[in-house]
Amino acid sequence: MLRRPAALLALPLVLAVPAVAVASGNNQVELSATPQPVEVVPLPCFPSGKLTLGMTNTGRKPTIADLRISADPALTLSRHQFSSYLPIDQLVKAPLEITVPRGTAPATHTVNLSVDKQQLKIPVIVKPVPARDNLLLGEQAVASSTNGNMRLCGGVDGNADSAQWGASGWHDNTKGVFPDTYGVDFVQPATVGRVVLQTLDSARYPAAVMGIRDFDVQVRVGDQWKPVGQVRGNETGRVTVTFTPVAVDAVQLVIHDSNDHGYSRIVEIEAYGA
């Protein structure tokens, strides 16, 4: 029986890893944020208040940096820290979403970024709520479920471009299980007489293959949901349902099937008075 030399058995395992230096005087981190100033509208799903944060290591060694993020009390931030490994002279980016509660008065506030002694202050302008023909734009969306890769607000953020559906759209989280629901609860009653659905319909994912096929439009008056439209066998991207205008507390789609029998995919849903 052959025996291995003891020296060989005692050899330590050595892993090759990149050298990393903790931020210090020899490692400078340059901060950036775009756009500046950033504008916010006091609606829960309005498409504003989006910043791209950046850190660039201008030092002599790679480093790990912790970006601290704080703001005036009026602002709500999607994150309060951004930590990353920073190679030399490479910009590393991360998103930041800023929202304010409904009813927040127009004013200018500040988001503060800091890494060690480096600081950057970002002005945030709270704008008045604009006049909107689309009654659902920016309002709080409500859904039966939302896929973890999507945003609940994606179906009411004003972006009806199917090519950007992955970043600005919605689908449910129950593959092959129907019905699914998606809609908006109004803060106060609104008169609605037309609902428009933009389902997924791009060159890569046409509506006839991936779009919503069968759905009902419902409105809530008081505690009662009432059907006001029905669509079956749809294979187009944009579908309009009109009905006698009525003052309602909420609007929703009840989706019974999609053309691939998988998910309910909404790019945008809109509602108008007539």
Coordinates of N, CA, C and O in Angstrom, one line a residue, residues 68-245:
R68 N -23.9 56.0 2.4 CA -25.0 56.2 3.3 C -25.9 57.3 2.6 O -25.5 58.3 2.1
I69 N -27.2 57.0 2.7 CA -28.3 57.8 2.1 C -29.3 58.3 3.1 O -29.9 57.4 3.8
S70 N -29.5 59.6 3.2 CA -30.5 60.1 4.2 C -31.2 61.2 3.5 O -30.8 61.7 2.4
A71 N -32.3 61.7 4.1 CA -33.1 62.7 3.5 C -33.9 63.5 4.5 O -34.0 63.1 5.7
D72 N -34.5 64.6 4.1 CA -35.4 65.4 4.9 C -36.6 64.5 5.3 O -36.9 63.6 4.5
P73 N -37.2 64.7 6.4 CA -38.3 63.8 6.9 C -39.5 63.7 5.9 O -40.2 62.7 5.9
A74 N -39.7 64.7 5.0 CA -40.8 64.7 4.1 C -40.6 63.7 3.0 O -41.6 63.3 2.4
L75 N -39.4 63.2 2.8 CA -39.1 62.3 1.7 C -39.0 60.8 2.2 O -38.5 60.6 3.3
T76 N -39.5 59.9 1.3 CA -39.4 58.5 1.6 C -38.5 57.9 0.6 O -38.6 58.1 -0.6
L77 N -37.4 57.2 1.0 CA -36.4 56.6 0.2 C -36.6 55.1 0.0 O -36.9 54.4 1.0
S78 N -36.2 54.6 -1.2 CA -36.3 53.2 -1.4 C -35.1 52.4 -0.8 O -35.2 51.2 -0.7
R79 N -34.1 53.1 -0.4 CA -32.9 52.5 0.2 C -32.2 53.5 1.0 O -32.3 54.8 0.7
H80 N -31.4 53.1 2.0 CA -30.7 54.0 2.9 C -29.2 53.7 2.8 O -28.4 54.3 3.5
Q81 N -28.8 52.7 2.0 CA -27.4 52.3 1.9 C -27.1 51.7 0.6 O -28.0 51.0 0.0
F82 N -26.0 51.9 0.0 CA -25.5 51.3 -1.2 C -24.1 50.9 -1.0 O -23.2 51.7 -0.9
S83 N -23.8 49.6 -0.9 CA -22.5 49.0 -0.6 C -22.0 48.3 -1.8 O -22.8 47.5 -2.4
S84 N -20.7 48.5 -2.2 CA -20.2 47.8 -3.4 C -18.7 47.7 -3.4 O -18.0 48.6 -2.8
Y85 N -18.2 46.7 -4.1 CA -16.8 46.6 -4.4 C -16.6 47.6 -5.6 O -17.3 47.6 -6.6
L86 N -15.5 48.4 -5.5 CA -15.2 49.4 -6.5 C -13.8 49.1 -7.1 O -12.8 49.4 -6.5
P87 N -13.8 48.7 -8.4 CA -12.5 48.6 -9.1 C -12.0 50.1 -9.3 O -12.7 51.0 -9.1
I88 N -10.8 50.2 -9.7 CA -10.2 51.5 -9.9 C -10.8 52.1 -11.2 O -10.9 51.5 -12.2
D89 N -11.3 53.4 -11.1 CA -11.7 54.2 -12.2 C -12.9 53.6 -12.9 O -13.1 53.8 -14.2
Q90 N -13.8 52.9 -12.2 CA -15.0 52.3 -12.9 C -16.2 52.8 -12.1 O -16.3 52.7 -10.9
L91 N -17.2 53.4 -12.8 CA -18.4 53.9 -12.2 C -19.3 52.7 -11.9 O -19.6 51.9 -12.7
V92 N -19.7 52.6 -10.6 CA -20.7 51.6 -10.2 C -22.0 52.3 -9.8 O -22.0 53.3 -9.0
K93 N -23.1 51.9 -10.3 CA -24.4 52.6 -10.2 C -25.4 51.8 -9.5 O -25.4 50.6 -9.4
A94 N -26.4 52.5 -8.9 CA -27.5 51.9 -8.2 C -28.7 52.8 -8.3 O -28.6 54.1 -8.3
P95 N -30.0 52.3 -8.4 CA -31.1 53.2 -8.4 C -31.6 53.6 -7.1 O -31.4 52.9 -6.1
L96 N -32.2 54.8 -7.0 CA -32.9 55.2 -5.8 C -34.2 55.9 -6.2 O -34.3 56.7 -7.1
E97 N -35.3 55.4 -5.6 CA -36.6 56.0 -5.8 C -37.0 56.9 -4.6 O -36.8 56.4 -3.4
I98 N -37.6 58.0 -4.9 CA -38.0 59.0 -3.9 C -39.4 59.3 -4.0 O -39.9 59.6 -5.1
T99 N -40.2 59.1 -2.9 CA -41.6 59.4 -3.0 C -42.0 60.3 -1.8 O -41.2 60.4 -0.8
V100 N -43.1 60.9 -1.9 CA -43.7 61.8 -0.8 C -45.1 61.4 -0.7 O -45.8 61.1 -1.6
P101 N -45.7 61.6 0.5 CA -47.1 61.2 0.8 C -48.0 62.2 0.0 O -47.7 63.3 -0.3
R102 N -49.2 61.6 -0.3 CA -50.2 62.4 -1.0 C -50.5 63.7 -0.1 O -50.6 63.6 1.1
G103 N -50.6 64.8 -0.8 CA -50.9 66.0 0.0 C -49.7 66.8 0.4 O -49.8 67.9 1.0
T104 N -48.5 66.3 0.1 CA -47.3 67.1 0.5 C -47.2 68.4 -0.3 O -47.4 68.4 -1.5
A105 N -47.0 69.5 0.4 CA -46.9 70.8 -0.2 C -45.7 70.9 -1.1 O -44.6 70.4 -0.8
P106 N -45.8 71.7 -2.2 CA -44.7 72.0 -3.1 C -43.6 72.7 -2.3 O -43.8 73.6 -1.5
A107 N -42.3 72.2 -2.4 CA -41.2 72.7 -1.7 C -39.9 72.0 -2.3 O -40.0 71.1 -3.1
T108 N -38.8 72.5 -1.8 CA -37.5 71.9 -2.2 C -36.9 71.2 -0.9 O -36.8 71.9 0.1
H109 N -36.5 70.0 -1.1 CA -35.9 69.2 0.0 C -34.6 68.7 -0.4 O -34.1 69.0 -1.5
T110 N -33.9 67.9 0.4 CA -32.6 67.4 0.1 C -32.4 66.0 0.4 O -32.8 65.5 1.5
V111 N -31.7 65.2 -0.5 CA -31.2 63.9 -0.2 C -29.7 64.0 0.0 O -29.0 64.7 -0.8
N112 N -29.2 63.4 1.1 CA -27.7 63.5 1.4 C -27.0 62.2 1.2 O -27.5 61.1 1.6
L113 N -25.9 62.2 0.4 CA -25.1 61.1 0.2 C -23.7 61.3 0.9 O -23.2 62.4 0.8
S114 N -23.2 60.2 1.5 CA -21.9 60.3 2.1 C -21.2 59.0 2.1 O -21.8 57.9 2.3
V115 N -19.9 59.1 1.8 CA -18.9 57.9 1.9 C -17.7 58.5 2.7 O -17.0 59.4 2.1
D116 N -17.5 58.0 3.9 CA -16.4 58.6 4.7 C -16.5 60.1 4.8 O -17.6 60.6 5.2
K117 N -15.6 60.9 4.3 CA -15.7 62.3 4.3 C -16.2 62.9 3.1 O -16.4 64.2 3.0
Q118 N -16.5 62.1 2.0 CA -17.1 62.6 0.8 C -18.6 62.8 1.0 O -19.3 61.9 1.5
Q119 N -19.2 63.9 0.6 CA -20.6 64.2 0.7 C -21.1 64.8 -0.6 O -20.4 65.5 -1.3
L120 N -22.4 64.6 -0.8 CA -23.1 65.2 -2.0 C -24.5 65.4 -1.6 O -25.2 64.5 -1.0
K121 N -25.0 66.6 -1.8 CA -26.4 66.9 -1.5 C -27.2 67.1 -2.8 O -26.8 67.8 -3.7
I122 N -28.4 66.4 -2.9 CA -29.2 66.4 -4.1 C -30.5 67.1 -3.8 O -31.3 66.8 -2.9
P123 N -30.8 68.2 -4.5 CA -32.0 68.9 -4.3 C -33.2 68.1 -4.9 O -33.1 67.5 -6.0
V124 N -34.3 68.0 -4.1 CA -35.5 67.3 -4.6 C -36.7 68.3 -4.5 O -37.0 68.8 -3.5
I125 N -37.3 68.5 -5.7 CA -38.4 69.5 -5.8 C -39.7 68.7 -5.8 O -40.0 67.9 -6.7
V126 N -40.5 69.0 -4.8 CA -41.9 68.5 -4.8 C -42.8 69.4 -5.6 O -42.9 70.6 -5.3
K127 N -43.4 68.8 -6.7 CA -44.2 69.5 -7.6 C -45.7 69.3 -7.2 O -46.1 68.3 -6.6
P128 N -46.6 70.2 -7.7 CA -48.0 70.0 -7.5 C -48.5 68.9 -8.3 O -47.9 68.5 -9.4
V129 N -49.6 68.2 -7.9 CA -50.2 67.2 -8.7 C -50.7 67.8 -10.0 O -51.5 68.7 -10.0
P130 N -50.3 67.3 -11.2 CA -50.7 67.9 -12.5 C -52.1 67.5 -12.8 O -52.6 66.5 -12.3
A131 N -52.8 68.3 -13.7 CA -54.1 67.9 -14.2 C -53.9 66.6 -15.1 O -52.9 66.6 -15.9
R132 N -54.8 65.7 -15.0 CA -54.6 64.4 -15.7 C -55.9 64.0 -16.3 O -56.9 63.9 -15.6
D133 N -55.9 63.7 -17.7 CA -57.1 63.1 -18.3 C -57.2 61.7 -17.9 O -58.3 61.2 -17.7
N134 N -56.1 61.0 -17.8 CA -56.1 59.6 -17.4 C -56.2 59.5 -15.9 O -55.3 59.9 -15.2
L135 N -57.3 59.1 -15.4 CA -57.6 59.1 -14.0 C -56.8 58.1 -13.2 O -56.7 58.3 -12.0
L136 N -56.2 57.1 -13.8 CA -55.4 56.2 -13.1 C -54.0 56.5 -13.0 O -53.2 55.9 -12.2
L137 N -53.5 57.5 -13.8 CA -52.1 57.8 -13.8 C -51.5 58.2 -12.4 O -52.0 59.1 -11.8
G138 N -50.6 57.4 -11.9 CA -49.9 57.7 -10.7 C -50.7 57.3 -9.4 O -50.2 57.4 -8.3
E139 N -51.9 56.8 -9.6 CA -52.7 56.4 -8.4 C -52.2 55.1 -7.9 O -51.5 54.3 -8.6
Q140 N -52.6 54.7 -6.7 CA -52.2 53.5 -6.0 C -52.8 52.3 -6.7 O -54.0 52.1 -6.7
A141 N -51.9 51.4 -7.3 CA -52.4 50.2 -7.9 C -52.7 49.1 -6.8 O -52.1 49.1 -5.8
V142 N -53.6 48.2 -7.2 CA -54.0 47.1 -6.3 C -54.1 45.9 -7.2 O -54.7 45.9 -8.3
A143 N -53.5 44.8 -6.8 CA -53.4 43.6 -7.6 C -53.6 42.3 -6.7 O -53.3 42.3 -5.5
S144 N -54.1 41.3 -7.4 CA -54.2 40.0 -6.7 C -52.8 39.4 -6.3 O -52.7 38.7 -5.3
S145 N -51.8 39.7 -7.1 CA -50.4 39.3 -6.8 C -49.5 40.0 -7.8 O -50.0 40.5 -8.8
T146 N -48.3 40.1 -7.4 CA -47.3 40.8 -8.3 C -46.0 40.0 -8.4 O -45.5 39.6 -7.3
N147 N -45.5 39.7 -9.6 CA -44.3 38.9 -9.7 C -43.1 39.7 -9.1 O -43.1 40.9 -9.2
G148 N -42.2 38.9 -8.5 CA -41.1 39.6 -7.8 C -40.2 40.4 -8.7 O -39.4 41.2 -8.3
N149 N -40.2 40.1 -10.1 CA -39.4 40.9 -11.0 C -40.1 42.1 -11.5 O -39.5 42.9 -12.3
M150 N -41.3 42.4 -11.1 CA -42.1 43.5 -11.6 C -42.4 44.5 -10.5 O -42.2 44.2 -9.3
R151 N -43.0 45.6 -10.8 CA -43.4 46.6 -9.9 C -44.9 46.7 -9.9 O -45.5 46.8 -10.9
L152 N -45.5 46.8 -8.7 CA -47.0 46.9 -8.6 C -47.4 48.2 -9.4 O -48.5 48.2 -10.1
C153 N -46.7 49.3 -9.3 CA -47.0 50.5 -10.0 C -46.8 50.5 -11.5 O -47.2 51.4 -12.2
G154 N -46.2 49.4 -12.0 CA -45.8 49.4 -13.4 C -47.0 49.5 -14.4 O -46.8 50.0 -15.5
G155 N -48.2 49.2 -14.0 CA -49.3 49.3 -14.9 C -50.0 50.6 -14.9 O -51.0 50.8 -15.7
V156 N -49.6 51.6 -14.1 CA -50.2 52.9 -14.0 C -49.2 54.0 -13.9 O -49.5 55.1 -13.4
D157 N -48.0 53.8 -14.5 CA -46.9 54.8 -14.4 C -46.8 55.6 -15.6 O -45.9 56.4 -15.8
G158 N -47.8 55.5 -16.6 CA -47.8 56.3 -17.8 C -46.9 55.8 -18.9 O -47.0 56.4 -20.0
N159 N -46.3 54.7 -18.8 CA -45.4 54.2 -19.9 C -46.2 53.0 -20.5 O -46.3 51.9 -19.9
A160 N -46.7 53.2 -21.8 CA -47.4 52.2 -22.5 C -46.6 51.6 -23.6 O -47.1 51.0 -24.5
D161 N -45.3 51.7 -23.5 CA -44.4 51.1 -24.5 C -44.1 49.6 -24.2 O -43.4 49.4 -23.2
S162 N -44.5 48.7 -25.0 CA -44.3 47.3 -24.7 C -42.8 46.9 -24.7 O -42.4 45.9 -24.1
A163 N -42.0 47.7 -25.5 CA -40.6 47.4 -25.5 C -39.9 47.6 -24.2 O -38.9 47.1 -23.9
Q164 N -40.6 48.4 -23.3 CA -40.0 48.7 -22.0 C -40.8 48.0 -20.9 O -40.7 48.3 -19.7
W165 N -41.6 47.0 -21.2 CA -42.5 46.3 -20.3 C -41.7 45.7 -19.1 O -42.2 45.8 -18.0
G166 N -40.5 45.2 -19.3 CA -39.8 44.5 -18.3 C -39.4 45.5 -17.1 O -39.4 45.2 -16.0
A167 N -39.2 46.8 -17.5 CA -38.8 47.8 -16.5 C -40.0 48.6 -16.1 O -40.0 49.3 -15.0
S168 N -41.1 48.6 -16.9 CA -42.2 49.4 -16.6 C -43.5 48.7 -17.0 O -44.1 49.1 -18.0
G169 N -43.9 47.7 -16.3 CA -45.1 46.9 -16.6 C -45.4 46.1 -15.4 O -44.8 46.2 -14.3
W170 N -46.4 45.2 -15.5 CA -46.9 44.4 -14.4 C -47.3 43.0 -14.9 O -47.8 42.9 -16.0
H171 N -47.0 42.0 -14.2 CA -47.7 40.7 -14.3 C -47.8 40.0 -13.0 O -47.1 40.3 -12.0
D172 N -48.8 39.1 -12.9 CA -49.1 38.4 -11.6 C -48.0 37.4 -11.3 O -47.0 37.2 -12.0
N173 N -48.2 36.8 -10.1 CA -47.2 35.8 -9.6 C -47.8 34.4 -9.5 O -47.3 33.6 -8.7
T174 N -48.9 34.1 -10.2 CA -49.5 32.8 -10.2 C -49.6 32.2 -11.6 O -50.7 32.3 -12.2
K175 N -48.5 31.7 -12.1 CA -48.5 31.2 -13.4 C -49.6 30.1 -13.6 O -49.7 29.1 -12.9
G176 N -50.4 30.3 -14.7 CA -51.4 29.4 -15.1 C -52.6 29.3 -14.2 O -53.5 28.5 -14.4
V177 N -52.7 30.2 -13.2 CA -53.8 30.3 -12.3 C -54.6 31.6 -12.5 O -54.0 32.7 -12.4
F178 N -55.9 31.5 -12.9 CA -56.7 32.6 -13.1 C -58.0 32.5 -12.3 O -58.3 31.3 -11.9
P179 N -58.7 33.6 -12.0 CA -58.5 34.9 -12.5 C -57.5 35.7 -11.7 O -57.2 35.4 -10.6
D180 N -56.9 36.7 -12.4 CA -56.1 37.7 -11.8 C -56.8 39.1 -11.8 O -57.6 39.3 -12.7
T181 N -56.5 39.9 -10.8 CA -57.1 41.3 -10.8 C -56.0 42.3 -10.8 O -54.9 42.1 -10.1
Y182 N -56.3 43.5 -11.4 CA -55.4 44.6 -11.3 C -56.2 45.9 -11.5 O -57.1 45.9 -12.4
G183 N -56.0 46.8 -10.7 CA -56.8 48.1 -10.8 C -56.3 49.1 -9.8 O -55.2 49.1 -9.3
V184 N -57.2 50.1 -9.6 CA -56.9 51.3 -8.7 C -58.1 51.6 -7.8 O -59.2 51.6 -8.3
D185 N -57.8 51.9 -6.6 CA -58.7 52.4 -5.6 C -58.6 53.9 -5.6 O -57.5 54.4 -5.3
F186 N -59.7 54.6 -5.8 CA -59.6 56.1 -5.8 C -59.7 56.6 -4.4 O -60.4 56.0 -3.5
V187 N -59.0 57.7 -4.1 CA -59.1 58.4 -2.8 C -60.5 59.0 -2.6 O -61.1 59.0 -1.5
Q188 N -61.1 59.5 -3.7 CA -62.4 60.0 -3.7 C -63.1 59.6 -5.0 O -62.4 59.3 -6.0
P189 N -64.4 59.5 -5.1 CA -65.1 59.0 -6.3 C -64.7 59.8 -7.5 O -64.5 61.0 -7.5
A190 N -64.6 59.1 -8.7 CA -64.3 59.7 -9.9 C -65.3 59.1 -11.0 O -65.7 58.0 -10.9
T191 N -65.6 60.0 -12.0 CA -66.5 59.5 -13.0 C -65.7 58.9 -14.1 O -64.8 59.5 -14.7
V192 N -66.1 57.6 -14.4 CA -65.3 56.9 -15.4 C -66.3 56.3 -16.5 O -67.4 55.8 -16.1
G193 N -66.0 56.5 -17.8 CA -66.8 56.0 -18.9 C -66.0 55.2 -19.9 O -66.6 54.7 -20.9
R194 N -64.7 55.2 -19.7 CA -63.8 54.5 -20.7 C -62.6 53.9 -20.1 O -61.9 54.7 -19.3
V195 N -62.3 52.7 -20.3 CA -61.1 52.0 -19.8 C -60.3 51.5 -21.0 O -60.8 50.9 -21.9
V196 N -59.0 51.7 -20.9 CA -58.1 51.3 -22.0 C -57.0 50.4 -21.4 O -56.3 50.7 -20.5
L197 N -56.9 49.2 -22.0 CA -55.8 48.2 -21.6 C -54.8 48.2 -22.7 O -55.1 48.0 -23.9
Q198 N -53.5 48.3 -22.3 CA -52.4 48.0 -23.2 C -51.7 46.8 -22.6 O -51.1 46.8 -21.6
T199 N -51.9 45.7 -23.3 CA -51.3 44.4 -22.9 C -50.0 44.3 -23.6 O -49.7 45.0 -24.5
L200 N -49.2 43.3 -23.2 CA -47.9 43.1 -23.9 C -48.0 42.9 -25.4 O -48.7 41.9 -25.8
D201 N -47.3 43.7 -26.2 CA -47.4 43.5 -27.6 C -46.2 44.2 -28.3 O -46.2 45.3 -28.7
S202 N -45.1 43.4 -28.3 CA -43.9 43.9 -28.9 C -43.5 43.0 -30.1 O -44.1 41.9 -30.3
A203 N -42.5 43.4 -30.8 CA -42.0 42.5 -31.9 C -41.6 41.1 -31.4 O -41.8 40.1 -32.0
R204 N -41.0 41.1 -30.2 CA -40.5 39.8 -29.7 C -41.6 39.1 -29.0 O -41.7 37.8 -29.1
Y205 N -42.6 39.8 -28.4 CA -43.7 39.2 -27.6 C -45.0 39.8 -28.1 O -45.6 40.6 -27.5
P206 N -45.5 39.3 -29.2 CA -46.8 39.8 -29.8 C -48.0 39.5 -28.9 O -48.0 38.5 -28.2
A207 N -49.0 40.3 -28.9 CA -50.2 40.1 -28.1 C -50.8 38.8 -28.4 O -51.4 38.1 -27.5
A208 N -50.8 38.4 -29.7 CA -51.5 37.1 -30.0 C -50.9 35.9 -29.4 O -51.5 34.8 -29.3
V209 N -49.6 36.1 -28.9 CA -48.9 35.0 -28.3 C -48.8 35.2 -26.7 O -49.0 34.2 -26.0
M210 N -48.6 36.4 -26.3 CA -48.3 36.7 -24.9 C -49.3 37.6 -24.2 O -49.2 37.8 -23.0
G211 N -50.2 38.2 -24.9 CA -51.1 39.2 -24.4 C -52.3 38.6 -23.6 O -52.5 37.4 -23.6
I212 N -53.0 39.5 -23.0 CA -54.2 39.1 -22.2 C -55.3 38.8 -23.3 O -55.6 39.6 -24.2
R213 N -56.0 37.7 -23.1 CA -57.0 37.2 -24.0 C -58.4 37.5 -23.6 O -59.2 38.0 -24.3
D214 N -58.7 37.1 -22.3 CA -60.1 37.2 -21.8 C -60.1 38.0 -20.5 O -59.4 37.7 -19.6
F215 N -60.9 39.1 -20.5 CA -61.0 39.9 -19.2 C -62.3 40.6 -19.1 O -63.0 40.8 -20.1
D216 N -62.7 41.0 -17.9 CA -63.8 41.8 -17.6 C -63.3 43.1 -17.0 O -62.3 43.2 -16.3
V217 N -64.1 44.2 -17.3 CA -63.8 45.5 -16.7 C -64.9 45.6 -15.6 O -66.1 45.5 -15.9
Q218 N -64.5 45.9 -14.4 CA -65.4 46.1 -13.3 C -65.2 47.5 -12.6 O -64.0 48.0 -12.6
V219 N -66.2 48.1 -12.1 CA -66.1 49.3 -11.3 C -66.8 49.0 -9.9 O -67.7 48.2 -9.8
R220 N -66.3 49.7 -8.9 CA -66.9 49.5 -7.6 C -67.6 50.8 -7.2 O -67.1 51.9 -7.2
V221 N -68.9 50.6 -6.9 CA -69.7 51.7 -6.4 C -70.2 51.3 -5.0 O -70.9 50.4 -4.8
G222 N -69.7 52.1 -4.0 CA -69.9 51.7 -2.6 C -69.2 50.4 -2.3 O -67.9 50.3 -2.5
D223 N -69.9 49.4 -1.9 CA -69.3 48.1 -1.6 C -69.5 47.1 -2.7 O -69.1 45.9 -2.5
Q224 N -70.1 47.4 -3.8 CA -70.5 46.5 -4.8 C -69.6 46.7 -6.1 O -69.5 47.8 -6.6
W225 N -69.1 45.5 -6.6 CA -68.4 45.5 -7.9 C -69.4 45.3 -9.0 O -70.3 44.3 -8.8
K226 N -69.4 46.1 -10.0 CA -70.3 45.9 -11.1 C -69.5 45.8 -12.4 O -68.6 46.5 -12.7
P227 N -69.9 44.7 -13.3 CA -69.3 44.6 -14.6 C -69.8 45.6 -15.5 O -71.0 45.9 -15.6
V228 N -68.9 46.3 -16.3 CA -69.2 47.3 -17.3 C -68.7 47.0 -18.6 O -68.9 47.7 -19.6
G229 N -67.9 45.9 -18.8 CA -67.4 45.5 -20.1 C -66.8 44.1 -20.0 O -66.4 43.6 -19.0
Q230 N -66.8 43.4 -21.2 CA -66.3 42.1 -21.3 C -65.6 41.9 -22.6 O -66.1 42.3 -23.7
V231 N -64.4 41.3 -22.6 CA -63.6 41.1 -23.8 C -63.2 39.6 -23.8 O -62.7 39.1 -22.8
R232 N -63.4 38.9 -24.9 CA -63.0 37.5 -25.1 C -62.3 37.3 -26.4 O -62.6 38.0 -27.4
G233 N -61.3 36.5 -26.4 CA -60.5 36.1 -27.6 C -59.6 37.3 -28.1 O -59.3 37.3 -29.3
N234 N -59.2 38.2 -27.3 CA -58.4 39.3 -27.7 C -57.0 38.9 -28.2 O -56.3 38.1 -27.5
E235 N -56.6 39.4 -29.3 CA -55.2 39.2 -29.8 C -54.5 40.5 -30.2 O -53.5 40.4 -30.9
T236 N -55.0 41.6 -29.7 CA -54.4 42.9 -30.0 C -53.8 43.5 -28.8 O -54.1 43.1 -27.7
G237 N -52.9 44.5 -29.0 CA -52.2 45.1 -27.9 C -53.0 46.1 -27.1 O -52.9 46.1 -25.9
R238 N -53.8 46.9 -27.8 CA -54.5 48.0 -27.2 C -56.0 47.7 -27.3 O -56.5 47.5 -28.4
V239 N -56.7 47.7 -26.2 CA -58.2 47.4 -26.2 C -58.9 48.5 -25.4 O -58.5 48.8 -24.3
T240 N -60.0 49.0 -26.0 CA -60.7 50.1 -25.4 C -62.1 49.6 -25.1 O -62.8 49.0 -25.9
V241 N -62.6 49.8 -23.8 CA -63.9 49.4 -23.4 C -64.6 50.7 -23.0 O -64.2 51.4 -22.1
T242 N -65.8 51.0 -23.6 CA -66.6 52.2 -23.2 C -67.9 51.7 -22.6 O -68.4 50.7 -22.9
F243 N -68.4 52.6 -21.8 CA -69.7 52.3 -21.1 C -70.3 53.6 -20.6 O -69.6 54.7 -20.7
T244 N -71.5 53.6 -20.1 CA -72.2 54.8 -19.6 C -71.4 55.3 -18.4 O -71.1 54.6 -17.5
P245 N -70.9 56.6 -18.5 CA -70.1 57.1 -17.4 C -70.8 57.0 -16.0 O -72.0 57.2 -15.9

